[in-house]
Short mmCIF file of C-alpha atoms in Angstrom, two decimals:
data_model
loop_
_atom_site.label_atom_id
_atom_site.label_comp_id
_atom_site.label_asym_id
_atom_site.label_seq_id
_atom_site.Cartn_x
_atom_site.Cartn_y
_atom_site.Cartn_z
CA UNK A 135 5.99 -10.27 -21.15
CA UNK A 136 8.71 -9.48 -18.46
CA UNK A 137 11.03 -6.99 -19.68
CA UNK A 138 14.66 -5.46 -18.43
CA UNK A 139 14.81 -2.06 -19.46
CA UNK A 140 18.25 -0.51 -20.04
CA UNK A 141 17.93 3.75 -20.59
CA UNK A 142 16.88 3.09 -24.60
CA UNK A 143 16.04 -0.37 -24.91
CA UNK A 144 14.76 -3.71 -23.79
CA UNK A 145 15.52 -7.13 -23.21
CA UNK A 146 12.62 -9.58 -22.45
CA UNK A 147 12.84 -12.55 -20.32
CA UNK A 148 12.07 -16.18 -21.35
CA UNK A 149 9.00 -17.38 -19.67
CA UNK A 150 10.76 -20.50 -19.10
CA UNK A 151 12.42 -18.76 -16.51
CA UNK A 152 9.98 -16.52 -15.05
CA UNK A 153 9.04 -17.49 -11.25
CA UNK A 154 5.98 -19.97 -11.67
CA UNK A 155 4.07 -16.96 -9.50
CA UNK A 156 4.56 -14.34 -12.60
CA UNK A 157 2.63 -16.58 -15.01
CA UNK A 158 -0.85 -14.94 -15.75
CA UNK A 159 -2.60 -17.43 -18.00
CA UNK A 160 -6.20 -17.25 -16.37
CA UNK A 161 -6.09 -14.61 -14.33
CA UNK A 162 -8.38 -11.47 -15.65
CA UNK A 163 -7.44 -7.87 -15.77
CA UNK A 164 -9.72 -6.01 -13.71
CA UNK A 165 -10.72 -2.52 -11.94
CA UNK A 166 -10.56 -3.52 -8.09
CA UNK A 167 -12.77 -0.57 -7.56
CA UNK A 168 -15.66 -1.61 -9.90
CA UNK A 169 -15.12 -4.87 -8.43
CA UNK A 170 -15.28 -3.76 -4.90
CA UNK A 171 -18.52 -1.90 -5.68
CA UNK A 172 -19.81 -5.01 -7.24
CA UNK A 173 -19.34 -6.89 -4.12
CA UNK A 174 -20.62 -4.45 -1.77
CA UNK A 175 -23.84 -4.53 -3.78
CA UNK A 176 -23.76 -8.39 -3.68
CA UNK A 177 -23.47 -8.21 0.02
CA UNK A 178 -26.36 -5.81 0.63
CA UNK A 179 -28.47 -8.37 -1.36
CA UNK A 180 -27.64 -10.57 1.22
CA UNK A 181 -28.91 -8.22 3.89
CA UNK A 182 -25.43 -6.97 4.87
CA UNK A 183 -25.12 -3.32 6.22
CA UNK A 184 -22.62 -1.13 4.60
CA UNK A 185 -21.58 2.15 5.74
CA UNK A 186 -19.09 3.21 2.99
CA UNK A 187 -19.26 7.12 4.07
CA UNK A 188 -17.98 6.91 7.57
CA UNK A 189 -14.24 5.46 8.32
CA UNK A 190 -13.57 3.72 11.67
CA UNK A 191 -11.56 6.19 13.47
CA UNK A 192 -11.13 4.22 16.93
CA UNK A 193 -11.20 0.72 18.34
CA UNK A 194 -13.05 0.35 21.48
CA UNK A 195 -11.96 -1.96 24.10
CA UNK A 196 -13.25 -3.47 26.80
CA UNK A 197 -11.90 -5.64 29.46
CA UNK A 198 -8.66 -6.32 27.61
CA UNK A 199 -10.59 -7.26 24.16
CA UNK A 200 -12.05 -5.86 21.25
CA UNK A 201 -15.80 -4.85 21.38
CA UNK A 202 -15.95 -3.03 18.01
CA UNK A 203 -14.78 0.24 16.56
CA UNK A 204 -16.27 4.11 16.50
CA UNK A 205 -17.02 5.80 13.43
CA UNK A 206 -15.34 9.69 13.48
CA UNK A 207 -17.38 12.51 14.50
CA UNK A 208 -18.47 15.04 11.80
CA UNK A 209 -19.06 18.71 11.65
CA UNK A 210 -15.89 19.85 13.70
CA UNK A 211 -13.87 22.91 12.14
CA UNK A 212 -10.15 23.45 12.14
CA UNK A 213 -10.10 25.12 15.25
CA UNK A 214 -11.64 21.75 17.07
CA UNK A 215 -14.88 23.05 17.76
CA UNK A 216 -18.04 21.65 16.58
CA UNK A 217 -20.02 23.25 13.39
CA UNK A 218 -23.81 23.92 13.11
CA UNK A 219 -23.10 20.74 10.87
CA UNK A 220 -21.66 18.45 14.00
CA UNK A 221 -22.59 14.98 14.33
CA UNK A 222 -21.48 12.33 16.93
CA UNK A 223 -19.72 9.06 15.81
CA UNK A 224 -21.11 5.51 15.80
CA UNK A 225 -20.36 2.96 17.98
CA UNK A 226 -20.58 -0.41 16.08
CA UNK A 227 -19.87 -3.30 18.95
CA UNK A 228 -19.54 -7.13 17.48
CA UNK A 229 -18.89 -10.36 18.82
CA UNK A 230 -15.80 -10.35 16.02
CA UNK A 231 -14.36 -7.36 14.44
CA UNK A 232 -12.09 -7.90 11.73
CA UNK A 233 -9.91 -5.69 9.85
CA UNK A 234 -9.47 -5.60 6.87
CA UNK A 235 -7.97 -1.84 6.29
CA UNK A 236 -5.64 -2.58 3.84
CA UNK A 237 -1.65 -1.52 4.08
CA UNK A 238 -0.81 0.54 7.23
CA UNK A 239 -4.23 1.07 8.58
CA UNK A 240 -4.73 3.01 11.02
CA UNK A 241 -6.89 1.12 13.61
CA UNK A 242 -4.79 -2.10 12.21
CA UNK A 243 -1.64 -0.54 13.28
CA UNK A 244 -2.73 -0.10 16.68
CA UNK A 245 -4.03 -3.37 17.51
CA UNK A 246 -0.92 -4.64 16.55
CA UNK A 247 0.72 -2.77 19.18
CA UNK A 248 -1.75 -2.54 21.89
CA UNK A 249 -1.43 -6.61 21.54
CA UNK A 250 2.08 -7.24 20.92
CA UNK A 251 1.23 -8.79 17.85
CA UNK A 252 4.78 -8.57 15.92
CA UNK A 253 6.99 -9.52 18.80
CA UNK A 254 8.79 -12.07 17.11
CA UNK A 255 8.32 -11.17 13.82
CA UNK A 256 10.40 -9.05 11.14
CA UNK A 257 9.50 -5.49 10.91
CA UNK A 258 7.00 -4.42 7.88
CA UNK A 259 8.64 -3.35 4.80
CA UNK A 260 6.76 -1.45 2.19
CA UNK A 261 6.26 -0.27 -1.12
CA UNK A 262 4.75 2.58 -2.40
CA UNK A 263 2.93 2.02 -5.96
CA UNK A 264 1.66 5.22 -8.24
CA UNK A 265 -0.80 4.16 -11.21
CA UNK A 266 -2.66 5.82 -13.71
CA UNK A 267 -5.28 4.81 -16.32
CA UNK A 268 -5.53 5.67 -19.61
CA UNK A 269 -7.72 5.31 -22.48
CA UNK A 270 -6.19 4.65 -25.83
CA UNK A 271 -7.84 3.90 -29.29
CA UNK A 272 -9.10 0.56 -29.41
CA UNK A 273 -7.34 -0.72 -32.55
CA UNK A 274 -4.36 0.26 -29.81
CA UNK A 275 -5.56 -2.31 -27.48
CA UNK A 276 -4.00 -5.81 -27.04
CA UNK A 277 -6.48 -7.34 -25.34
CA UNK A 278 -4.93 -9.54 -21.93
CA UNK A 279 -1.43 -8.50 -22.70
CA UNK A 280 0.40 -8.16 -19.20
CA UNK A 281 4.19 -6.66 -19.09
CA UNK A 282 6.31 -6.04 -15.95
CA UNK A 283 9.51 -4.65 -16.05
CA UNK A 284 12.68 -4.03 -13.97
CA UNK A 285 15.56 -1.72 -14.63
CA UNK A 286 15.48 1.56 -16.12
CA UNK A 287 14.93 3.67 -14.08
CA UNK A 288 15.11 2.79 -10.46
CA UNK A 289 17.81 0.40 -11.38
CA UNK A 290 20.85 0.95 -13.83
CA UNK A 291 22.90 -1.97 -12.87
CA UNK A 292 23.30 -5.28 -11.23
CA UNK A 293 24.19 -4.48 -7.99
CA UNK A 294 21.46 -1.36 -7.59
CA UNK A 295 19.56 -1.83 -4.62
CA UNK A 296 16.36 0.23 -5.03
CA UNK A 297 13.76 -2.56 -4.97
CA UNK A 298 10.71 -2.27 -7.47
CA UNK A 299 9.09 -2.52 -10.68
CA UNK A 300 6.34 -2.09 -13.19
CA UNK A 301 3.23 -3.15 -14.23
CA UNK A 302 1.38 -2.55 -17.39
CA UNK A 303 -2.20 -4.12 -18.34
CA UNK A 304 -4.18 -3.44 -21.18
CA UNK A 305 -7.57 -4.01 -20.34
CA UNK A 306 -10.92 -4.27 -22.64
CA UNK A 307 -12.78 -2.08 -24.00
CA UNK A 308 -9.84 0.66 -24.21
CA UNK A 309 -7.60 1.09 -21.37
CA UNK A 310 -4.07 0.65 -20.60
CA UNK A 311 -2.88 0.82 -16.57
CA UNK A 312 0.25 1.80 -16.09
CA UNK A 313 2.09 1.87 -12.56
CA UNK A 314 5.60 1.72 -11.07
CA UNK A 315 6.09 0.04 -7.31
CA UNK A 316 9.20 1.49 -5.93
CA UNK A 317 10.18 -0.15 -2.66
CA UNK A 318 10.31 2.09 0.60
CA UNK A 319 13.65 0.62 1.69
CA UNK A 320 15.60 2.84 -0.42
CA UNK A 321 18.47 4.98 0.78
CA UNK A 322 18.93 8.36 -1.42
CA UNK A 323 16.96 11.19 0.09
CA UNK A 324 16.82 12.56 -3.27
CA UNK A 325 15.02 9.93 -4.93
CA UNK A 326 11.15 10.82 -5.86
CA UNK A 327 8.80 8.03 -6.93
CA UNK A 328 6.41 9.99 -8.86
CA UNK A 329 9.24 11.27 -11.21
CA UNK A 330 10.51 8.04 -11.33
CA UNK A 331 7.40 6.65 -12.61
CA UNK A 332 7.13 9.33 -14.64
CA UNK A 333 10.63 8.85 -16.43
CA UNK A 334 9.56 5.47 -16.90
CA UNK A 335 6.77 6.59 -18.97
CA UNK A 336 8.89 7.83 -22.04
CA UNK A 337 10.83 4.63 -22.59
CA UNK A 338 10.21 3.31 -25.94
CA UNK A 339 8.90 0.16 -24.59
CA UNK A 340 6.39 1.69 -22.69
CA UNK A 341 5.36 4.87 -24.30
CA UNK A 342 4.25 3.10 -27.71
CA UNK A 343 1.23 1.49 -24.97
CA UNK A 344 0.14 5.11 -24.46
CA UNK A 345 0.89 7.20 -27.54
CA UNK A 346 -2.62 8.88 -29.04
CA UNK A 347 -3.93 7.98 -25.53
CA UNK A 348 -5.69 10.36 -22.84
CA UNK A 349 -4.92 9.80 -19.07
CA UNK A 350 -8.09 9.79 -17.33
CA UNK A 351 -7.13 8.55 -13.36
CA UNK A 352 -4.25 9.00 -11.12
CA UNK A 353 -4.01 7.11 -7.64
CA UNK A 354 -1.12 5.97 -5.29
CA UNK A 355 -1.30 3.35 -2.32
CA UNK A 356 1.71 1.95 -0.37
CA UNK A 357 1.67 -2.13 -0.36
CA UNK A 358 3.09 -4.50 1.99
CA UNK A 359 6.43 -6.19 0.95
CA UNK A 360 7.70 -7.82 4.05
CA UNK A 361 6.12 -11.13 3.15
CA UNK A 362 6.02 -14.46 5.03
CA UNK A 363 8.79 -13.13 7.78
CA UNK A 364 6.53 -9.74 8.80
CA UNK A 365 3.36 -11.30 8.99
CA UNK A 366 2.00 -10.78 12.81
CA UNK A 367 -0.04 -12.91 14.99
CA UNK A 368 -3.41 -12.71 13.27
CA UNK A 369 -5.80 -12.99 16.30
CA UNK A 370 -6.24 -10.84 19.46
CA UNK A 371 -9.82 -10.91 21.86
CA UNK A 372 -12.65 -10.41 20.00
CA UNK A 373 -11.33 -9.73 16.55
CA UNK A 374 -8.81 -10.45 13.73
CA UNK A 375 -6.32 -9.02 11.12
CA UNK A 376 -7.06 -9.99 7.38
CA UNK A 377 -5.55 -8.95 4.11
CA UNK A 378 -3.36 -6.36 3.74
CA UNK A 379 -3.96 -5.08 7.58
CA UNK A 380 -1.85 -8.30 8.20
CA UNK A 381 0.51 -8.55 5.49
CA UNK A 382 -0.56 -10.94 2.95
CA UNK A 383 0.38 -9.72 -0.52
CA UNK A 384 3.01 -11.73 -2.50
CA UNK A 385 5.53 -9.15 -3.42
CA UNK A 386 7.37 -11.83 -6.25
CA UNK A 387 4.08 -12.29 -7.76
CA UNK A 388 3.00 -8.43 -7.51
CA UNK A 389 -0.66 -9.42 -6.49
CA UNK A 390 -2.06 -9.62 -2.87
CA UNK A 391 -6.06 -9.27 -3.79
CA UNK A 392 -6.37 -12.70 -4.07
CA UNK A 393 -5.26 -13.66 -0.74
CA UNK A 394 -7.19 -10.84 0.86
CA UNK A 395 -10.25 -12.51 -0.51
CA UNK A 396 -8.88 -15.82 0.53
CA UNK A 397 -8.13 -14.41 4.31
CA UNK A 398 -11.92 -13.01 4.53
CA UNK A 399 -13.11 -16.28 3.56
CA UNK A 400 -11.44 -18.41 5.85
CA UNK A 401 -11.92 -15.68 8.60
CA UNK A 402 -15.72 -15.82 7.86
CA UNK A 403 -15.54 -19.87 8.10
CA UNK A 404 -13.98 -20.12 11.61
CA UNK A 405 -16.34 -17.15 12.78
CA UNK A 406 -19.12 -18.82 12.08
CA UNK A 407 -17.84 -22.41 13.30
CA UNK A 408 -17.94 -20.61 16.72
CA UNK A 409 -20.75 -18.30 17.02
CA UNK A 410 -23.24 -20.27 15.34
CA UNK A 411 -24.56 -22.02 17.90
CA UNK A 412 -25.27 -18.86 20.07
CA UNK A 413 -28.22 -16.51 19.83
CA UNK A 414 -28.18 -14.88 16.74
CA UNK A 415 -27.57 -10.67 17.44
CA UNK A 416 -29.29 -10.24 14.06
CA UNK A 417 -32.68 -11.25 16.26
CA UNK A 418 -31.90 -10.04 19.19
CA UNK A 419 -30.52 -6.81 18.66
CA UNK A 420 -27.88 -7.53 21.58
CA UNK A 421 -24.83 -8.92 22.18
CA UNK A 422 -23.92 -11.42 25.08
CA UNK A 423 -22.16 -10.73 28.48
CA UNK A 424 -19.92 -13.92 27.34
CA UNK A 425 -16.32 -12.92 27.53
CA UNK A 426 -15.12 -12.03 23.71
CA UNK A 427 -13.57 -15.02 21.82
CA UNK A 428 -9.84 -14.90 20.53
CA UNK A 429 -10.91 -16.87 17.24
CA UNK A 430 -7.21 -19.06 17.34
CA UNK A 431 -8.54 -21.25 14.23
CA UNK A 432 -8.66 -18.55 11.75
CA UNK A 433 -4.68 -18.38 12.34
CA UNK A 434 -4.51 -22.15 12.17
CA UNK A 435 -6.76 -22.50 9.13
CA UNK A 436 -4.43 -19.57 7.45
CA UNK A 437 -1.62 -21.64 8.21
CA UNK A 438 -2.89 -25.17 6.54
CA UNK A 439 -4.48 -22.84 3.41
CA UNK A 440 -2.46 -22.32 0.17
CA UNK A 441 -2.21 -18.58 1.34
CA UNK A 442 0.84 -19.59 3.77
CA UNK A 443 2.09 -22.08 0.92
CA UNK A 444 2.74 -19.20 -1.62
CA UNK A 445 4.07 -16.78 0.68
CA UNK A 446 6.60 -19.30 2.35
CA UNK A 447 8.26 -20.36 -1.02
CA UNK A 448 9.08 -17.01 -1.72
CA UNK A 449 10.07 -15.85 1.87
CA UNK A 450 13.39 -14.96 1.36
CA UNK A 451 13.42 -13.22 -1.95
CA UNK A 452 12.72 -9.16 -1.17
CA UNK A 453 15.46 -9.57 1.10
CA UNK A 454 17.70 -11.24 -1.28
CA UNK A 455 17.04 -7.79 -3.72
CA UNK A 456 18.13 -5.57 -0.28
CA UNK A 457 20.97 -7.36 0.41
CA UNK A 458 22.36 -7.73 -3.31
CA UNK A 459 21.02 -5.85 -5.60
CA UNK A 460 18.73 -6.58 -8.40
CA UNK A 461 21.34 -9.48 -10.12
CA UNK A 462 21.80 -10.87 -7.12
CA UNK A 463 17.58 -10.90 -6.06
CA UNK A 464 17.14 -11.77 -9.58
CA UNK A 465 19.27 -15.21 -9.41
CA UNK A 466 18.02 -15.77 -5.73
CA UNK A 467 14.54 -15.44 -6.50
CA UNK A 468 14.67 -17.75 -9.81
CA UNK A 469 16.37 -20.44 -7.31
CA UNK A 470 13.94 -19.78 -4.62
CA UNK A 471 11.24 -20.35 -7.21
CA UNK A 472 12.03 -23.06 -9.45
CA UNK A 473 14.36 -25.00 -7.13
CA UNK A 474 13.71 -24.46 -3.20
CA UNK A 475 10.54 -22.98 -2.95
CA UNK A 476 10.82 -21.85 0.70
CA UNK A 477 12.84 -24.90 2.02
CA UNK A 478 16.33 -23.32 2.50
CA UNK A 479 17.74 -23.98 5.67
CA UNK A 480 18.36 -20.46 6.44
CA UNK A 481 16.23 -16.92 6.85
CA UNK A 482 16.69 -13.70 5.06
CA UNK A 483 14.95 -11.44 7.61
CA UNK A 484 15.40 -7.62 7.77
CA UNK A 485 15.86 -5.70 11.13
CA UNK A 486 15.01 -2.47 10.47
CA UNK A 487 12.25 -0.05 9.60
CA UNK A 488 11.95 1.46 5.88
CA UNK A 489 12.32 5.06 7.67
CA UNK A 490 15.59 4.02 9.16
CA UNK A 491 17.27 3.03 5.80
CA UNK A 492 17.17 6.54 4.37
CA UNK A 493 20.55 8.33 4.37
CA UNK A 494 21.65 11.54 4.82
CA UNK A 495 22.03 13.85 1.70
CA UNK A 496 26.11 13.74 2.32
CA UNK A 497 26.05 10.27 0.60
CA UNK A 498 23.99 11.65 -2.28
CA UNK A 499 23.99 14.47 -4.90
CA UNK A 500 20.26 15.87 -5.92
CA UNK A 501 18.46 14.07 -8.95
CA UNK A 502 17.34 16.28 -11.99
CA UNK A 503 14.29 15.13 -13.34
CA UNK A 504 13.25 16.38 -16.62
CA UNK A 505 10.21 18.78 -16.83
CA UNK A 506 6.43 17.08 -18.22
CA UNK A 507 5.53 17.44 -21.30
CA UNK A 508 1.95 17.68 -20.45
CA UNK A 509 1.05 15.43 -23.21
CA UNK A 510 2.78 11.46 -21.67
CA UNK A 511 4.52 13.38 -18.47
CA UNK A 512 2.55 15.76 -16.05
CA UNK A 513 3.19 17.98 -13.13
CA UNK A 514 1.99 16.11 -9.69
CA UNK A 515 -0.89 19.10 -8.98
CA UNK A 516 -2.24 18.34 -12.38
CA UNK A 517 -2.24 14.91 -11.91
CA UNK A 518 -3.48 14.67 -8.32
CA UNK A 519 -6.95 15.83 -10.08
CA UNK A 520 -7.55 12.68 -11.50
CA UNK A 521 -7.76 11.38 -8.80
CA UNK A 522 -10.60 12.89 -7.83
CA UNK A 523 -9.50 13.80 -4.05
CA UNK A 524 -11.73 15.81 -1.97
CA UNK A 525 -11.94 16.76 1.78
CA UNK A 526 -13.72 19.22 3.72
CA UNK A 527 -11.86 22.59 3.91
CA UNK A 528 -12.93 23.42 7.47
CA UNK A 529 -11.87 20.20 9.77
CA UNK A 530 -8.79 19.50 12.15
CA UNK A 531 -5.92 17.89 9.50
CA UNK A 532 -5.72 13.89 9.67
CA UNK A 533 -2.30 13.64 9.40
CA UNK A 534 -0.59 15.37 12.59
CA UNK A 535 2.70 15.76 13.89
CA UNK A 536 3.56 13.01 16.87
CA UNK A 537 3.91 15.64 19.44
CA UNK A 538 7.21 13.65 21.02
CA UNK A 539 8.73 14.76 17.15
CA UNK A 540 7.61 18.20 16.95
CA UNK A 541 11.15 18.96 16.45
CA UNK A 542 12.11 16.59 13.64
CA UNK A 543 10.63 18.10 10.56
CA UNK A 544 13.02 21.44 10.83
CA UNK A 545 15.90 20.01 12.83
CA UNK A 546 16.24 16.48 11.56
CA UNK A 547 14.17 15.62 8.33
CA UNK A 548 15.43 18.96 6.65
CA UNK A 549 18.96 19.56 8.02
CA UNK A 550 20.04 15.76 7.53
CA UNK A 551 17.81 14.49 5.11
CA UNK A 552 17.13 17.25 2.79
CA UNK A 553 13.69 16.94 3.55
CA UNK A 554 12.72 13.78 1.41
CA UNK A 555 8.46 14.18 2.31
CA UNK A 556 8.53 16.68 -0.55
CA UNK A 557 9.91 14.14 -2.50
CA UNK A 558 8.44 10.73 -1.45
CA UNK A 559 4.63 11.98 -1.34
CA UNK A 560 2.94 11.50 -3.95
CA UNK A 561 0.26 14.21 -3.20
CA UNK A 562 2.44 17.13 -2.87
CA UNK A 563 1.06 16.93 0.79
CA UNK A 564 4.23 18.22 2.57
CA UNK A 565 6.15 21.22 1.46
CA UNK A 566 8.60 23.89 3.74
CA UNK A 567 7.87 27.71 3.45
CA UNK A 568 10.21 30.63 4.46
CA UNK A 569 8.52 32.17 7.18
CA UNK A 570 10.62 35.41 8.42
CA UNK A 571 13.38 33.77 7.39
CA UNK A 572 12.97 30.23 8.89
CA UNK A 573 11.65 27.00 6.90
CA UNK A 574 8.58 25.84 8.03
CA UNK A 575 6.50 22.70 7.50
CA UNK A 576 3.21 23.28 5.80
CA UNK A 577 0.59 19.96 5.53
CA UNK A 578 -1.92 20.40 2.38
CA UNK A 579 -3.85 17.95 4.21
CA UNK A 580 -6.26 18.42 1.65
CA UNK A 581 -4.43 16.99 -0.97
CA UNK A 582 -3.88 13.41 0.34
CA UNK A 583 -4.72 10.63 -1.65
CA UNK A 584 -4.61 7.86 1.71
CA UNK A 585 -1.32 6.04 0.28
CA UNK A 586 0.11 5.66 4.21
CA UNK A 587 3.44 6.54 2.77
CA UNK A 588 4.62 9.36 5.02
CA UNK A 589 3.49 7.44 8.11
CA UNK A 590 6.19 4.82 6.90
CA UNK A 591 8.98 6.95 5.52
CA UNK A 592 9.36 10.13 7.68
CA UNK A 593 12.10 10.41 9.33
CA UNK A 594 11.63 9.14 12.56
CA UNK A 595 8.15 8.34 11.43
CA UNK A 596 6.92 11.67 12.82
CA UNK A 597 3.61 11.55 11.60
CA UNK A 598 0.73 10.12 13.16
CA UNK A 599 -2.04 9.01 10.22
CA UNK A 600 -5.83 9.10 11.34
CA UNK A 601 -8.75 9.23 9.18
CA UNK A 602 -10.76 12.27 7.91
CA UNK A 603 -13.98 13.16 7.81
CA UNK A 604 -16.63 11.46 6.65
CA UNK A 605 -15.70 10.19 3.15
CA UNK A 606 -12.92 12.50 2.39
CA UNK A 607 -10.37 11.16 -0.09
CA UNK A 608 -9.84 9.86 -3.21
CA UNK A 609 -12.80 9.13 -5.46
CA UNK A 610 -11.53 6.18 -7.57
CA UNK A 611 -13.90 4.88 -10.25
CA UNK A 612 -11.55 2.76 -12.32
CA UNK A 613 -8.68 1.97 -10.15
#
């Protein structure tokens, strides 16, 4: 069902009027983290080596091509000096390296800049998804129920331009999965996505699904929302971008796992055709000296696949919401989904990054959010414990202020925008504290859930997101 929420009531949009891509007949409600672990076990049965405790931190180049990646060194203290546990990272070389890091992957973003993959493309725009998993009494469960909403709390009129909405799934045997996605191109620096999510749960149409239940997991992650116009060039010498590293999420469908999986299949098939006649590296243990190949067949195959067709049909929809608000966006999306299917003789592109859409505090008033009750709504740090987030304390911060932006936090972020990083971060990483009467930014990197929001929404994008040591981060089991 699809509901439009007012403050206290709701109105259902008939399924007949919904975009076909929102119909979920035949789909399965599952845990993506459990699916990934299961797929990993199947891959290992086929002889694939998986290194889940190691993060790719560096792209290795040779003669203008990608040769592979290196994992981060471990055992380095906060002072930058090696500890007794120090171990050098590994270099992994390959004839083709596929980057499937998800939205705003650090290596993928480096490659996009290194090879100018976004030339003549629209900048990517993002949404922040915040999610909880609840256990509810089994007699309360409606297996297979899928609910999406617009309206409260993000939009209160048809002209509101905050892009976003919610999802609610009932998963057997007794789980309800709830979340809110907030487009990061919002203007109001006082908006707090986490608090908006907590407010959303108090609506009568949502509360009833959670009453009597217990929240058992919490997490957050950014989503690509730029769609068709923001997909970069997919290949470069020695590798390719896959899944959300490329930006294949369908914002109208609110799904991207299906396109990510398909892009992996397409890339594997293209690579096999190119590499099958050479010596098997698994047999020789060595890479040949042949020049790295650019897998152009992969991009050509994507353009002929249903991924391209699906994203093309809704290519202008996100920007319609940004220009004309939720009312105009709904009308445009209905026309595009049912009639034009992307064949409009015009293109609606966004021209600027999400960080540039934030406006000064002089145009807005602070938002007073209700206090949490500890039953249905929670304070952020208490909820953060449900993510299982852990980082080794004695290591350099993986969240670094870019040297050229050292003055931005205090002189720009706080003075112009009221320090929005204290509100948009869904893990309480950033806070300003008084030191000798002056504000000072404190980065609590140990809280980070790796959502990547800070690298996107910070004024002037002043944070450089890098990978932490080892397997640090959230430990999602049911997400």
